[in-house]
Amino acid sequence: MASQDYRQGLTERRLSRRDLLRAGTVAGLGAASLALASCAGGEEESAVATVAPTRELPRPTPPPGPYVETATGPVSTSDLGFTLMHEHIFVLSEGVAANFPSVWDAEAKKKEAIDLLSRLKDRGVSTLLDATVLGSGRNVPLVQQVAQESGLQVIVATGLYTYDEVPHYFQARSVDHMADLFVQDITEGIQRTSARAGVLKCATDHAGVTPGVEKVLRAVAKAHRRTGVPITTHTEAKSQQGLAQQDVFDSEGVDLSRVIIGHCGDSEDIDYLTKLLERGSYIGMDRFGLDVYLPTNKRVAVSARLCGMGYAERMVLSHDAAVYWDSFTPEVLKALGVNWNYFHILNDVLPALRQAGVSEAQIQAMTVENPRHFFENVGGY
Ligand SMILES: [Zn+2]
């Protein structure tokens, strides 16, 4: 495998920007991990084997008024507060830890996550959207424990993360079957927990809308229309995949205002970004700290400019960071720099946005009100 050779070689040479971009692609994973999962077979068993034992959390009664599902139960949208709209907690190559348990210490990582999320809560963040699904080693029983013990509200996702093919299981089955499983996660609970998915996730990267990716986008669209649960995506911004995603959603009758096109903050192409916005979607300025794609000062400048153009009500902020992401070796992680963490927006980005002329009301919109409105626009159709 090219990526493996590449990573072994990393320790022996200096990291160039190109290396890091490639590492980002490796880290974006999807295809490689899915291939592993399908080769291993018995995905259901593997998935169950990777999860740490969990105490059964009873499902609390939903509050009156609009609410969103989180790992620890339904939360009133008025209690969402400051929300990081695209993060991860644990991103694991699908099936690897189940087959080689020595590579993953769930208990140690759980402690680390509880510590980080507790600190985030102390700093005034109330909610984190964990956009991790099948293809990135989703482990909701573990995330549920982290949410419960840290007190941070964690919205968990359903969907499928791939840049090209879907696992063999889904290749052999229909779009509707995939949609049924997503709906099950939304209405019954994920991985036999009481946690229900509050958001649908899919991805389109440099390969574009391949048959596998299209199957996922259509299944996500169908599950969205059946349940009303909103959609958030991964895109490659430089090849303008957000527009391709909007086309597929549009053809499925999706109201594009119920979609966040992710990773738009990687782009400085105002023309591309306004095209997405004009079709009604939110855009995710959601990789602050990933300087390898675009440094913070440029991300801030683009966000401030769009605020000035009147789009503050259509942007959300986040880092796309994680407590642990197994495709980054310590060397790559170090080279990626210190900014890529859950605290960068609080520590550096918000002050820089203010400096760039963004008002408190606009910051409030991007961090509190837009997430709330996104999750209040509910109901199937
Ligand atoms: Zn992500």
Coordinates of C-alpha atoms and ligand atoms in Angstrom, one line a residue:
M1 CA 0.0 0.0 0.0
A2 CA 1.4 3.3 -1.1
S3 CA 0.2 5.2 2.0
Q4 CA 1.9 2.7 4.3
D5 CA 5.2 3.0 2.4
Y6 CA 4.8 6.7 2.6
R7 CA 4.3 6.8 6.3
Q8 CA 7.2 4.5 7.0
G9 CA 9.3 6.8 5.0
L10 CA 8.3 9.9 6.9
T11 CA 10.6 9.4 9.8
E12 CA 13.6 9.4 7.4
R13 CA 13.0 12.6 5.6
R14 CA 11.7 16.1 6.3
L15 CA 8.1 16.8 5.9
S16 CA 7.2 19.0 2.9
R17 CA 3.9 20.8 2.5
R18 CA 3.1 18.2 -0.2
D19 CA 3.8 15.4 2.3
L20 CA 1.4 16.9 4.7
L21 CA -1.3 17.3 2.1
R22 CA -0.9 13.7 1.2
A23 CA -1.0 12.8 4.9
G24 CA -4.3 14.8 5.1
T25 CA -5.6 12.6 2.3
V26 CA -4.5 9.5 4.1
A27 CA -6.0 10.8 7.3
G28 CA -9.2 11.6 5.4
L29 CA -9.1 7.8 4.9
G30 CA -12.5 6.4 3.9
A31 CA -11.5 4.2 1.0
A32 CA -8.6 2.4 2.5
S33 CA -10.3 1.7 5.8
L34 CA -13.5 0.6 4.1
A35 CA -11.5 -1.8 2.0
L36 CA -10.0 -3.3 5.1
A37 CA -13.4 -3.6 6.7
S38 CA -14.9 -5.4 3.8
C39 CA -11.9 -7.7 3.4
A40 CA -12.2 -8.7 7.0
G41 CA -15.9 -9.5 6.6
G42 CA -18.4 -9.8 9.4
E43 CA -18.4 -6.0 9.9
E44 CA -21.1 -6.1 12.4
E45 CA -19.1 -8.4 14.7
S46 CA -16.0 -6.2 14.2
A47 CA -17.9 -3.1 15.1
V48 CA -19.3 -4.7 18.3
A49 CA -15.9 -6.0 19.2
T50 CA -14.2 -2.5 19.0
V51 CA -16.6 -0.9 21.4
A52 CA -15.8 -0.6 25.1
P53 CA -18.3 -2.1 27.5
T54 CA -20.9 0.5 28.3
R55 CA -23.5 1.0 31.0
E56 CA -27.0 1.2 29.7
L57 CA -28.0 4.8 29.6
P58 CA -31.7 5.2 29.8
R59 CA -33.2 7.6 27.3
P60 CA -34.4 10.8 28.9
T61 CA -37.8 12.2 28.0
P62 CA -37.5 14.8 25.2
P63 CA -38.0 18.4 26.4
P64 CA -41.0 20.4 25.3
G65 CA -40.4 22.3 22.1
P66 CA -37.7 21.7 19.5
Y67 CA -34.9 19.4 20.5
V68 CA -31.9 17.7 19.0
E69 CA -30.7 14.2 19.8
T70 CA -27.3 13.9 21.5
A71 CA -25.2 11.0 22.8
T72 CA -26.8 11.4 26.2
G73 CA -30.4 12.0 25.0
P74 CA -32.5 14.8 23.5
V75 CA -31.5 18.4 24.3
S76 CA -33.6 21.5 23.8
T77 CA -32.3 23.5 20.9
S78 CA -32.4 26.5 23.2
D79 CA -29.8 24.8 25.4
L80 CA -27.3 24.1 22.5
G81 CA -25.3 27.2 23.3
F82 CA -21.9 27.7 21.7
T83 CA -21.6 24.8 19.3
L84 CA -18.6 23.4 17.4
M85 CA -20.3 22.1 14.3
H86 CA -17.8 19.7 12.8
E87 CA -15.4 17.9 15.1
H88 CA -14.5 14.3 15.9
I89 CA -13.5 12.6 19.1
F90 CA -12.0 9.3 17.9
V91 CA -11.2 8.6 14.3
L92 CA -10.1 5.1 13.7
S93 CA -9.4 3.1 10.6
E94 CA -12.4 0.8 10.3
G95 CA -11.7 -2.7 11.5
V96 CA -8.1 -2.3 12.4
A97 CA -8.4 -2.1 16.2
A98 CA -11.0 -4.9 16.1
N99 CA -8.4 -7.2 14.4
F100 CA -5.3 -5.9 16.1
P101 CA -6.4 -4.7 19.6
S102 CA -2.8 -3.8 20.6
V103 CA -3.0 -0.6 18.4
W104 CA -5.8 1.0 20.4
D105 CA -6.1 1.7 24.2
A106 CA -9.8 2.7 24.5
E107 CA -9.6 3.4 28.3
A108 CA -6.6 5.7 28.0
K109 CA -8.1 7.6 25.1
K110 CA -11.4 7.8 26.9
K111 CA -9.7 9.5 29.9
E112 CA -7.9 11.9 27.5
A113 CA -11.2 12.7 25.8
I114 CA -13.1 13.3 29.1
D115 CA -10.4 15.7 30.2
L116 CA -10.4 17.7 26.9
L117 CA -14.1 17.9 26.6
S118 CA -14.5 18.9 30.3
R119 CA -12.0 21.7 29.7
L120 CA -13.9 22.8 26.6
K121 CA -17.1 22.9 28.6
D122 CA -15.3 25.0 31.3
R123 CA -14.4 27.5 28.5
G124 CA -18.0 28.0 27.5
V125 CA -18.5 25.5 24.7
S126 CA -21.8 23.6 25.3
T127 CA -22.1 21.3 22.3
L128 CA -19.8 19.5 19.9
L129 CA -21.0 17.8 16.8
D130 CA -19.0 14.6 16.3
A131 CA -19.2 13.9 12.6
T132 CA -17.8 10.4 12.8
V133 CA -19.6 7.6 11.0
L134 CA -19.0 4.2 9.4
G135 CA -15.7 4.5 7.5
S136 CA -14.0 6.4 10.4
G137 CA -14.4 3.8 13.1
R138 CA -17.5 5.3 14.8
N139 CA -17.8 4.1 18.4
V140 CA -20.9 5.6 20.0
P141 CA -20.8 3.5 23.2
L142 CA -17.4 5.1 24.0
V143 CA -18.5 8.6 22.9
Q144 CA -21.6 8.2 25.1
Q145 CA -19.4 7.6 28.1
V146 CA -17.2 10.6 27.2
A147 CA -20.2 12.8 26.8
Q148 CA -21.8 11.7 30.1
E149 CA -18.6 12.1 32.1
S150 CA -17.5 15.4 30.6
G151 CA -20.9 17.0 30.6
L152 CA -20.4 18.3 27.1
Q153 CA -23.4 17.8 24.8
V154 CA -22.2 15.6 21.9
I155 CA -24.3 15.3 18.8
V156 CA -23.6 12.0 17.1
A157 CA -24.0 11.2 13.4
T158 CA -25.1 8.5 11.0
G159 CA -24.1 8.0 7.4
L160 CA -21.1 6.7 5.6
Y161 CA -17.6 8.2 5.0
T162 CA -16.0 7.2 1.7
Y163 CA -14.2 9.0 -1.1
D164 CA -15.0 6.3 -3.7
E165 CA -16.4 2.9 -3.0
V166 CA -18.8 1.6 -0.4
P167 CA -18.1 -1.6 1.6
H168 CA -19.0 -4.8 -0.2
Y169 CA -22.1 -5.3 2.0
F170 CA -23.6 -2.1 0.5
Q171 CA -22.4 -2.8 -3.0
A172 CA -24.6 -5.8 -3.0
R173 CA -27.6 -3.9 -1.7
S174 CA -29.9 -1.0 -2.6
V175 CA -29.8 2.7 -1.8
D176 CA -33.0 2.2 0.1
H177 CA -31.5 -0.5 2.4
M178 CA -28.7 1.9 3.2
A179 CA -31.2 4.6 3.9
D180 CA -33.2 2.2 6.2
L181 CA -30.0 1.6 8.3
F182 CA -29.4 5.4 8.7
V183 CA -33.1 5.8 9.7
Q184 CA -32.7 3.1 12.3
D185 CA -29.8 5.0 13.8
I186 CA -32.0 8.1 13.9
T187 CA -35.2 6.5 15.3
E188 CA -34.0 3.6 17.4
G189 CA -30.4 4.2 18.5
I190 CA -26.8 3.6 17.3
Q191 CA -24.8 0.4 17.9
R192 CA -27.3 -0.9 20.4
T193 CA -27.1 2.2 22.6
S194 CA -29.9 4.7 23.5
A195 CA -28.0 7.4 21.6
R196 CA -29.8 8.5 18.4
A197 CA -28.2 10.2 15.5
G198 CA -28.8 14.0 15.3
V199 CA -27.2 14.5 11.9
L200 CA -26.5 12.7 8.7
K201 CA -23.0 12.7 7.2
C202 CA -21.5 11.9 3.8
A203 CA -18.4 12.8 1.8
T204 CA -17.3 13.8 -1.7
D205 CA -13.6 14.2 -2.3
H206 CA -11.2 14.6 -5.3
A207 CA -12.7 11.5 -7.0
G208 CA -16.0 13.3 -7.3
V209 CA -19.4 11.6 -7.3
T210 CA -18.3 8.0 -8.0
P211 CA -21.1 5.4 -8.0
G212 CA -20.2 4.6 -4.4
V213 CA -20.3 8.2 -3.3
E214 CA -23.5 8.8 -5.2
K215 CA -25.2 5.8 -3.4
V216 CA -24.3 7.3 -0.1
L217 CA -25.4 10.8 -1.0
R218 CA -28.8 9.5 -2.2
A219 CA -29.2 7.3 0.9
V220 CA -28.4 10.3 3.1
A221 CA -30.9 12.4 1.2
K222 CA -33.6 9.8 1.5
A223 CA -33.0 9.3 5.2
H224 CA -33.1 13.1 5.6
R225 CA -36.4 13.4 3.9
R226 CA -37.9 10.6 5.9
T227 CA -36.8 11.8 9.3
G228 CA -36.1 15.6 8.9
V229 CA -32.6 15.1 10.5
P230 CA -30.3 17.6 8.8
I231 CA -27.2 16.8 6.7
T232 CA -23.5 17.8 7.1
T233 CA -20.8 16.9 4.6
H234 CA -17.1 16.5 3.9
T235 CA -16.0 18.0 0.6
E236 CA -12.8 18.7 -1.2
A237 CA -13.1 22.5 -1.6
K238 CA -10.4 22.9 -4.3
S239 CA -12.3 20.7 -6.8
Q240 CA -15.6 22.4 -5.8
Q241 CA -17.3 19.2 -4.7
G242 CA -19.9 21.1 -2.7
L243 CA -21.7 22.1 -5.9
A244 CA -21.7 18.4 -7.0
Q245 CA -23.2 17.4 -3.6
Q246 CA -25.9 20.1 -3.9
D247 CA -26.8 18.8 -7.4
V248 CA -27.4 15.3 -6.1
F249 CA -29.3 16.5 -3.1
D250 CA -31.4 18.8 -5.3
S251 CA -32.3 15.9 -7.6
E252 CA -33.5 14.0 -4.5
G253 CA -35.8 17.0 -3.6
V254 CA -33.7 18.0 -0.6
D255 CA -34.2 21.6 0.8
L256 CA -30.6 22.8 0.5
S257 CA -31.0 25.1 3.5
R258 CA -31.0 22.0 5.6
V259 CA -27.5 21.1 4.5
I260 CA -24.1 22.2 5.7
I261 CA -21.5 21.9 3.0
G262 CA -18.4 21.1 5.0
H263 CA -14.8 22.2 4.7
C264 CA -15.6 25.4 2.8
G265 CA -13.1 27.2 5.0
D266 CA -10.3 25.5 3.0
S267 CA -11.2 27.7 0.1
E268 CA -10.5 31.4 -0.7
D269 CA -12.6 31.2 -3.9
I270 CA -15.4 33.7 -3.0
D271 CA -17.1 32.9 -6.3
Y272 CA -17.4 29.2 -5.3
L273 CA -18.5 29.9 -1.8
T274 CA -21.2 32.4 -2.8
K275 CA -22.5 29.9 -5.3
L276 CA -23.0 27.4 -2.5
L277 CA -24.5 30.1 -0.3
E278 CA -26.9 31.4 -2.9
R279 CA -28.4 27.9 -3.3
G280 CA -29.3 28.2 0.4
S281 CA -26.9 25.9 2.2
Y282 CA -24.8 26.7 5.2
I283 CA -21.1 26.5 4.7
G284 CA -18.7 25.0 7.2
M285 CA -15.7 27.2 8.1
D286 CA -14.8 24.1 10.0
R287 CA -11.1 23.4 9.6
F288 CA -9.5 26.2 11.6
G289 CA -6.1 25.1 12.6
L290 CA -5.5 22.9 9.6
D291 CA -3.0 25.3 8.2
V292 CA -1.8 22.8 5.7
Y293 CA -4.9 23.4 3.7
L294 CA -5.2 27.1 4.5
P295 CA -3.6 29.1 7.3
T296 CA -5.7 30.7 10.0
N297 CA -5.1 34.3 8.8
K298 CA -6.5 33.5 5.4
R299 CA -9.4 31.5 6.8
V300 CA -10.2 34.5 9.0
A301 CA -10.0 36.9 6.1
V302 CA -12.4 34.9 4.0
S303 CA -14.9 34.5 6.9
A304 CA -14.7 38.2 7.7
R305 CA -15.3 39.1 4.0
L306 CA -18.3 36.8 3.8
C307 CA -19.7 38.3 7.0
G308 CA -19.3 41.7 5.4
M309 CA -21.2 40.5 2.4
G310 CA -24.1 39.5 4.6
Y311 CA -23.5 35.8 5.0
A312 CA -22.9 35.5 8.8
E313 CA -26.2 33.8 9.1
R314 CA -25.1 30.9 6.8
M315 CA -21.7 30.0 8.3
V316 CA -20.7 27.7 11.1
L317 CA -17.3 27.4 12.8
S318 CA -15.2 24.4 13.8
H319 CA -11.8 22.7 13.6
D320 CA -12.4 19.1 12.3
A321 CA -10.1 18.1 15.1
A322 CA -10.1 15.0 17.3
V323 CA -8.8 13.7 20.5
Y324 CA -7.2 10.8 18.6
W325 CA -7.0 10.2 14.9
D326 CA -5.2 7.0 14.1
S327 CA -4.0 7.8 10.6
F328 CA -1.7 10.6 11.9
T329 CA 1.6 9.3 13.1
P330 CA 3.1 11.4 15.9
E331 CA 5.6 12.9 13.4
V332 CA 2.8 14.1 11.1
L333 CA 0.7 15.4 13.9
K334 CA 3.7 17.4 15.2
A335 CA 4.3 18.8 11.8
L336 CA 0.7 19.8 11.4
G337 CA 1.3 22.3 14.2
V338 CA -0.2 23.3 17.5
N339 CA -3.2 25.2 16.2
W340 CA -5.2 22.1 15.2
N341 CA -7.1 21.5 18.4
Y342 CA -10.6 22.2 19.9
F343 CA -9.5 25.4 21.5
H344 CA -8.1 27.3 18.5
I345 CA -11.3 29.1 17.7
L346 CA -11.8 30.3 21.3
N347 CA -8.1 31.2 21.8
D348 CA -7.2 32.7 18.4
V349 CA -9.9 32.8 15.8
L350 CA -12.6 34.8 17.5
P351 CA -10.1 37.5 18.5
A352 CA -8.8 37.6 14.9
L353 CA -12.3 37.8 13.5
R354 CA -13.1 40.7 15.8
Q355 CA -9.9 42.4 14.7
A356 CA -11.1 41.9 11.1
G357 CA -14.3 43.7 11.8
V358 CA -16.7 40.9 12.5
S359 CA -19.3 42.0 15.0
E360 CA -20.3 40.3 18.3
A361 CA -23.7 39.7 16.7
Q362 CA -22.1 37.9 13.7
I363 CA -20.0 35.8 16.0
Q364 CA -23.1 34.9 18.0
A365 CA -24.8 33.9 14.8
M366 CA -22.0 31.6 13.6
T367 CA -21.4 29.9 16.9
V368 CA -24.8 29.8 18.6
E369 CA -27.8 30.9 16.5
N370 CA -27.0 29.1 13.2
P371 CA -26.5 25.8 14.9
R372 CA -29.8 26.3 16.8
H373 CA -31.7 27.2 13.6
F374 CA -30.1 24.3 11.7
F375 CA -31.4 21.9 14.3
E376 CA -34.8 23.6 14.6
N377 CA -35.6 23.2 10.9
V378 CA -37.0 19.7 11.4
G379 CA -39.7 17.4 10.1
G380 CA -39.6 14.9 7.2
Y381 CA -41.1 15.8 3.9
Ligands
ZN1 ZN -14.6 15.7 9.6

